[in-house]
Amino acid sequence: MKRVAAIDCGTNSIRLLIADVNGADANGAPLSDVVREMRVVRLGQGVDATGELAPEALERTFDASRDYARLIKEHGAREVRFVATSASRDARNRQVFVDGIRELFGVEPEVVSGDEEAALSFAGASSVLPSRGKDPVLVVDLGGGSTEFVLGDADGVIAAKSVDIGCVRLTERHLRSDPPTAAEIAAAEADVDDAIDLAAGTVPLERSTAVVGVAGSITTITAHALGLERYEPARIHGATLDLEQISKAATELLEMSREERAKLPYMHPGRVDVIGAGALVWRRILQRLAQASAGTIIGATSSEHDILDGIALSIP
């Protein structure tokens, strides 16, 4: 057994997993959590418009990273992998971010490609879900700046594509009103359709026999569909809902005001302003998958395990 630390730094949040790598625990899971934390730092604030990481966004991220470095030391994790994704890929001044993280953790932060992000997401999600053998499963990782489409089976990834749509990017680009207007929603949906078309050029979506959604937007939509009184990962993880349930929940979140969203008991404060865009993206992806699969896809499963788990499992 070894203890590792994985950090996933995305457009909206930075997350830490300190875990013991078991091979498999009593429940068949390859990781035993020691610490699992998430902070909303909005590193990607304004990146879509300016092409640069904002100084205040960098400082928020560094503040959270200092706390994470302390936890890693306290819990004795000897191997650390820090992965940064969409916002860092897109920023001209990402070296400032890289230098700051290296100083705090003593390791080089890896600004991974969209393809590697997709592979890590698939590895994390599939590590705790029942195997479907040779039946291809599509994992959708809906982030703040990008969304990954990964088709795979028991042998691993068949095809993957990362596209530049996410809850922060689309909120900043289109959904400026509170609640968003019909014209803003239509413009955002056009961007989502273009991105799905791009993904479909690489990933044969029509081969999907099941869909697994990961990351905070999707798990929050699931919490809303389930009518939870608080955010309960154990009830969200593995929950399979039909497309009508998901579409209804997504539409409700999209059409709510930010004040109404903030009152929901399972809503993280850092998602209040961007969950509408996340709901729009997830709703449209599932509509398109239902069409592409000619009715094979009738629902989707949510997973609390994602790229963060994939990063931990990738540490040699």
Coordinates of C-alpha atoms in Angstrom, one line a residue:
M1 CA 0.0 0.0 0.0
K2 CA 1.2 3.5 -0.8
R3 CA -0.3 6.9 0.0
V4 CA -0.5 9.4 -2.8
A5 CA -1.9 12.9 -3.3
A6 CA -3.7 14.1 -6.5
I7 CA -4.6 17.6 -7.3
D8 CA -7.0 18.6 -10.1
C9 CA -6.9 22.3 -10.9
G10 CA -9.7 23.2 -13.3
T11 CA -11.4 26.3 -14.6
N12 CA -13.8 26.6 -11.6
S13 CA -12.4 24.5 -8.8
I14 CA -9.3 23.0 -7.4
R15 CA -9.6 19.6 -5.7
L16 CA -7.4 17.4 -3.6
L17 CA -7.4 13.6 -3.1
I18 CA -5.1 12.0 -0.6
A19 CA -5.6 8.3 -0.9
D20 CA -4.1 4.9 -0.2
V21 CA -3.7 2.8 -3.3
N22 CA -4.8 -0.7 -2.4
G23 CA -5.1 -2.6 -5.6
A24 CA -8.7 -3.0 -4.4
D25 CA -10.4 -2.5 -1.1
A26 CA -13.1 -4.7 0.5
N27 CA -15.6 -3.2 -1.9
G28 CA -13.5 -3.7 -4.9
A29 CA -12.4 0.0 -5.2
P30 CA -8.7 0.6 -6.0
L31 CA -8.4 3.7 -3.7
S32 CA -9.2 4.3 -0.1
D33 CA -9.9 8.0 0.6
V34 CA -7.9 9.8 3.3
V35 CA -8.8 13.3 2.4
R36 CA -11.1 14.6 -0.4
E37 CA -11.6 18.3 -0.7
M38 CA -12.9 20.9 -3.2
R39 CA -12.5 24.7 -3.3
V40 CA -14.1 26.9 -5.9
V41 CA -11.4 29.4 -6.9
R42 CA -12.5 30.3 -10.4
L43 CA -9.0 30.2 -11.9
G44 CA -10.5 30.6 -15.3
Q45 CA -12.2 33.9 -14.5
G46 CA -12.1 36.0 -17.7
V47 CA -9.7 33.6 -19.6
D48 CA -12.2 33.1 -22.4
A49 CA -12.3 36.9 -23.1
T50 CA -8.7 38.0 -22.1
G51 CA -6.6 34.9 -22.8
E52 CA -4.9 35.4 -19.4
L53 CA -5.2 34.3 -15.8
A54 CA -6.4 37.2 -13.6
P55 CA -4.1 38.1 -10.7
E56 CA -7.0 37.7 -8.2
A57 CA -7.8 34.3 -9.6
L58 CA -4.2 33.2 -9.3
E59 CA -4.1 34.4 -5.6
R60 CA -7.3 32.5 -4.8
T61 CA -5.8 29.4 -6.3
F62 CA -2.4 29.8 -4.5
D63 CA -4.3 30.3 -1.2
A64 CA -6.1 27.0 -1.6
S65 CA -2.9 25.3 -2.7
R66 CA -1.1 26.4 0.4
D67 CA -3.8 24.6 2.5
Y68 CA -3.5 21.5 0.3
A69 CA 0.3 21.4 0.6
R70 CA -0.1 21.5 4.4
L71 CA -2.6 18.6 4.3
I72 CA -0.4 16.5 2.1
K73 CA 2.5 17.0 4.6
E74 CA 0.3 16.2 7.6
H75 CA -1.0 13.0 6.1
G76 CA 2.3 11.8 4.9
A77 CA 1.6 11.4 1.1
R78 CA 5.0 10.8 -0.5
E79 CA 4.0 11.0 -4.1
V80 CA 2.2 14.0 -5.5
R81 CA 0.8 14.7 -9.0
F82 CA -0.7 18.1 -9.8
V83 CA -2.7 18.3 -13.0
A84 CA -4.1 21.5 -14.5
T85 CA -6.6 21.6 -17.3
S86 CA -8.6 24.0 -19.5
A87 CA -8.0 27.4 -18.1
S88 CA -4.2 26.8 -17.8
R89 CA -4.1 25.4 -21.3
D90 CA -5.7 28.6 -22.7
A91 CA -3.7 31.2 -20.7
R92 CA -0.8 33.1 -22.2
N93 CA 0.6 33.8 -18.7
R94 CA 0.3 30.3 -17.4
Q95 CA 4.0 30.3 -16.5
V96 CA 3.2 32.5 -13.5
F97 CA 0.8 29.7 -12.4
V98 CA 3.3 27.0 -13.1
D99 CA 6.1 28.8 -11.1
G100 CA 3.8 29.5 -8.1
I101 CA 2.6 25.9 -7.9
R102 CA 6.1 24.5 -8.2
E103 CA 7.2 26.6 -5.3
L104 CA 4.3 25.5 -3.1
F105 CA 4.4 21.7 -3.8
G106 CA 7.9 21.0 -5.0
V107 CA 6.6 19.3 -8.1
E108 CA 6.0 20.5 -11.6
P109 CA 2.3 21.1 -12.3
E110 CA 1.3 19.3 -15.5
V111 CA -0.8 21.3 -17.9
V112 CA -2.3 18.3 -19.6
S113 CA -3.8 18.1 -23.1
G114 CA -7.5 17.7 -23.6
D115 CA -6.9 14.1 -24.7
E116 CA -4.9 13.2 -21.6
E117 CA -7.6 14.9 -19.5
A118 CA -10.2 12.7 -21.2
A119 CA -8.2 9.5 -20.5
L120 CA -7.7 10.4 -16.9
S121 CA -11.5 11.1 -16.5
F122 CA -12.3 7.7 -18.0
A123 CA -9.9 5.9 -15.8
G124 CA -11.3 7.5 -12.7
A125 CA -15.0 6.9 -13.5
S126 CA -14.5 3.4 -14.7
S127 CA -12.4 2.4 -11.7
V128 CA -15.5 2.2 -9.4
L129 CA -18.3 1.4 -11.9
P130 CA -19.4 -2.2 -12.8
S131 CA -17.7 -3.4 -16.0
R132 CA -19.8 -3.6 -19.1
G133 CA -17.3 -5.7 -20.9
K134 CA -17.0 -4.9 -24.6
D135 CA -20.1 -2.7 -24.5
P136 CA -18.8 0.8 -25.2
V137 CA -19.6 3.4 -22.4
L138 CA -19.4 7.1 -23.0
V139 CA -18.0 9.2 -20.1
V140 CA -18.8 12.9 -20.2
D141 CA -16.7 15.2 -18.0
L142 CA -18.4 18.6 -17.9
G143 CA -16.0 21.1 -16.5
G144 CA -15.7 24.9 -16.2
G145 CA -13.8 25.5 -19.4
S146 CA -14.0 22.3 -21.4
T147 CA -16.0 19.1 -21.7
E148 CA -14.4 15.7 -22.4
F149 CA -16.2 12.9 -24.4
V150 CA -14.5 9.6 -23.8
L151 CA -15.8 6.3 -25.3
G152 CA -14.3 3.2 -23.8
D153 CA -14.8 -0.4 -22.8
A154 CA -13.1 -3.0 -20.5
D155 CA -9.9 -2.7 -22.6
G156 CA -9.7 1.1 -22.1
V157 CA -10.3 4.2 -24.2
I158 CA -11.6 3.7 -27.8
A159 CA -11.7 7.4 -28.7
A160 CA -11.7 10.8 -26.9
K161 CA -12.1 14.4 -27.6
S162 CA -12.0 17.6 -25.5
V163 CA -14.0 20.6 -26.6
D164 CA -14.1 24.1 -25.4
I165 CA -17.5 24.3 -23.7
G166 CA -18.0 24.5 -20.0
C167 CA -20.1 26.1 -17.3
V168 CA -17.8 29.1 -16.7
R169 CA -16.9 29.7 -20.3
L170 CA -20.6 29.7 -21.5
T171 CA -21.8 31.8 -18.6
E172 CA -19.2 34.5 -19.3
R173 CA -19.8 34.3 -23.0
H174 CA -23.6 34.1 -23.2
L175 CA -25.7 33.8 -20.0
R176 CA -25.2 37.2 -18.6
S177 CA -28.9 38.0 -17.6
D178 CA -30.4 36.7 -14.4
P179 CA -32.2 34.5 -15.3
P180 CA -30.8 34.1 -18.8
T181 CA -33.0 35.2 -21.7
A182 CA -34.3 33.0 -24.6
A183 CA -31.8 34.7 -27.0
E184 CA -28.9 34.0 -24.6
I185 CA -29.9 30.4 -24.2
A186 CA -30.2 29.9 -28.0
A187 CA -26.7 31.4 -28.5
A188 CA -25.2 29.1 -25.9
E189 CA -27.0 26.0 -27.3
A190 CA -25.6 26.8 -30.8
D191 CA -22.1 26.8 -29.3
V192 CA -22.8 23.4 -27.6
D193 CA -24.1 21.9 -30.9
D194 CA -21.0 23.0 -32.7
A195 CA -18.8 21.5 -29.9
I196 CA -20.8 18.2 -30.1
D197 CA -20.4 18.1 -33.8
L198 CA -16.6 18.6 -33.3
A199 CA -16.5 15.8 -30.8
A200 CA -18.5 13.5 -33.0
G201 CA -15.9 13.8 -35.7
T202 CA -13.5 11.9 -33.4
V203 CA -15.7 9.9 -31.0
P204 CA -18.3 7.6 -32.6
L205 CA -21.2 8.7 -30.3
E206 CA -23.6 6.3 -32.0
R207 CA -21.7 3.4 -30.5
S208 CA -22.5 4.4 -26.9
T209 CA -24.5 1.8 -25.0
A210 CA -24.5 3.8 -21.7
V211 CA -23.5 7.3 -20.5
V212 CA -21.7 8.2 -17.3
G213 CA -21.5 11.9 -16.3
V214 CA -18.9 13.2 -14.0
A215 CA -17.9 16.5 -12.3
G216 CA -19.8 19.1 -10.2
S217 CA -22.3 20.4 -12.7
I218 CA -23.7 16.9 -13.4
T219 CA -23.7 15.7 -9.8
T220 CA -25.5 18.9 -8.8
I221 CA -28.2 18.4 -11.5
T222 CA -28.5 14.9 -10.2
A223 CA -29.0 16.1 -6.6
H224 CA -31.7 18.5 -7.9
A225 CA -33.5 15.7 -9.8
L226 CA -33.4 13.5 -6.7
G227 CA -34.8 16.3 -4.6
L228 CA -32.1 15.9 -1.9
E229 CA -32.2 17.9 1.3
R230 CA -28.4 18.2 1.3
Y231 CA -25.6 17.2 -1.0
E232 CA -25.2 13.5 -0.4
P233 CA -22.4 11.9 -2.5
A234 CA -23.4 8.3 -1.5
R235 CA -26.9 8.9 -3.1
I236 CA -25.6 10.7 -6.1
H237 CA -22.8 8.3 -7.0
G238 CA -24.2 5.6 -9.3
A239 CA -27.6 7.1 -9.6
T240 CA -29.1 6.4 -13.0
L241 CA -31.9 8.7 -14.1
D242 CA -34.0 8.6 -17.3
L243 CA -33.5 11.4 -19.8
E244 CA -36.8 13.1 -19.0
Q245 CA -35.9 13.4 -15.3
I246 CA -32.5 14.9 -16.2
S247 CA -34.0 17.3 -18.8
K248 CA -36.6 18.5 -16.3
A249 CA -34.1 19.1 -13.6
A250 CA -31.7 20.8 -16.0
T251 CA -34.4 23.1 -17.4
E252 CA -35.5 24.1 -13.9
L253 CA -31.9 25.1 -12.9
L254 CA -31.3 27.0 -16.1
E255 CA -34.5 29.0 -15.7
M256 CA -34.0 29.9 -12.0
S257 CA -32.7 33.2 -10.8
R258 CA -29.4 33.1 -8.9
E259 CA -31.2 33.9 -5.7
E260 CA -33.4 30.9 -6.2
R261 CA -30.5 28.6 -6.9
A262 CA -28.6 29.9 -3.8
K263 CA -31.5 28.7 -1.6
L264 CA -31.2 25.1 -2.8
P265 CA -29.8 23.0 0.1
Y266 CA -27.3 21.0 -2.1
M267 CA -26.0 23.9 -4.1
H268 CA -22.4 24.9 -3.5
P269 CA -22.1 28.7 -3.3
G270 CA -19.4 28.6 -6.0
R271 CA -21.8 27.0 -8.5
V272 CA -24.7 29.3 -8.1
D273 CA -23.8 31.6 -11.0
V274 CA -22.6 28.9 -13.4
I275 CA -24.9 25.9 -12.8
G276 CA -27.4 27.2 -15.4
A277 CA -24.8 26.9 -18.1
G278 CA -23.8 23.5 -16.9
A279 CA -27.4 22.4 -17.0
L280 CA -27.8 23.7 -20.5
V281 CA -24.7 21.8 -21.7
W282 CA -25.7 18.5 -20.0
R283 CA -29.3 18.7 -21.3
R284 CA -28.2 19.3 -24.9
I285 CA -25.5 16.6 -24.8
L286 CA -28.1 14.0 -23.7
Q287 CA -30.6 15.1 -26.3
R288 CA -28.0 14.7 -29.0
L289 CA -26.9 11.3 -27.7
A290 CA -30.4 10.0 -27.7
Q291 CA -30.7 11.0 -31.3
A292 CA -27.3 9.6 -32.3
S293 CA -27.9 6.3 -30.6
A294 CA -31.4 5.9 -32.2
G295 CA -33.0 5.4 -28.9
T296 CA -30.4 3.1 -27.2
I297 CA -29.5 5.9 -24.7
I298 CA -32.5 6.4 -22.5
G299 CA -30.8 7.6 -19.3
A300 CA -27.5 8.5 -17.7
T301 CA -25.5 7.6 -14.6
S302 CA -23.7 10.0 -12.3
S303 CA -20.3 9.3 -10.9
E304 CA -18.6 11.1 -8.0
H305 CA -15.3 9.5 -9.1
D306 CA -13.6 11.3 -12.0
I307 CA -10.3 12.8 -13.2
L308 CA -9.2 13.2 -9.6
D309 CA -9.3 9.5 -9.1
G310 CA -7.7 8.9 -12.4
I311 CA -4.8 11.2 -11.4
A312 CA -4.3 9.3 -8.2
L313 CA -4.3 5.9 -10.0
S314 CA -1.8 7.2 -12.6
I315 CA 0.9 7.9 -10.0
P316 CA 3.6 5.2 -10.4

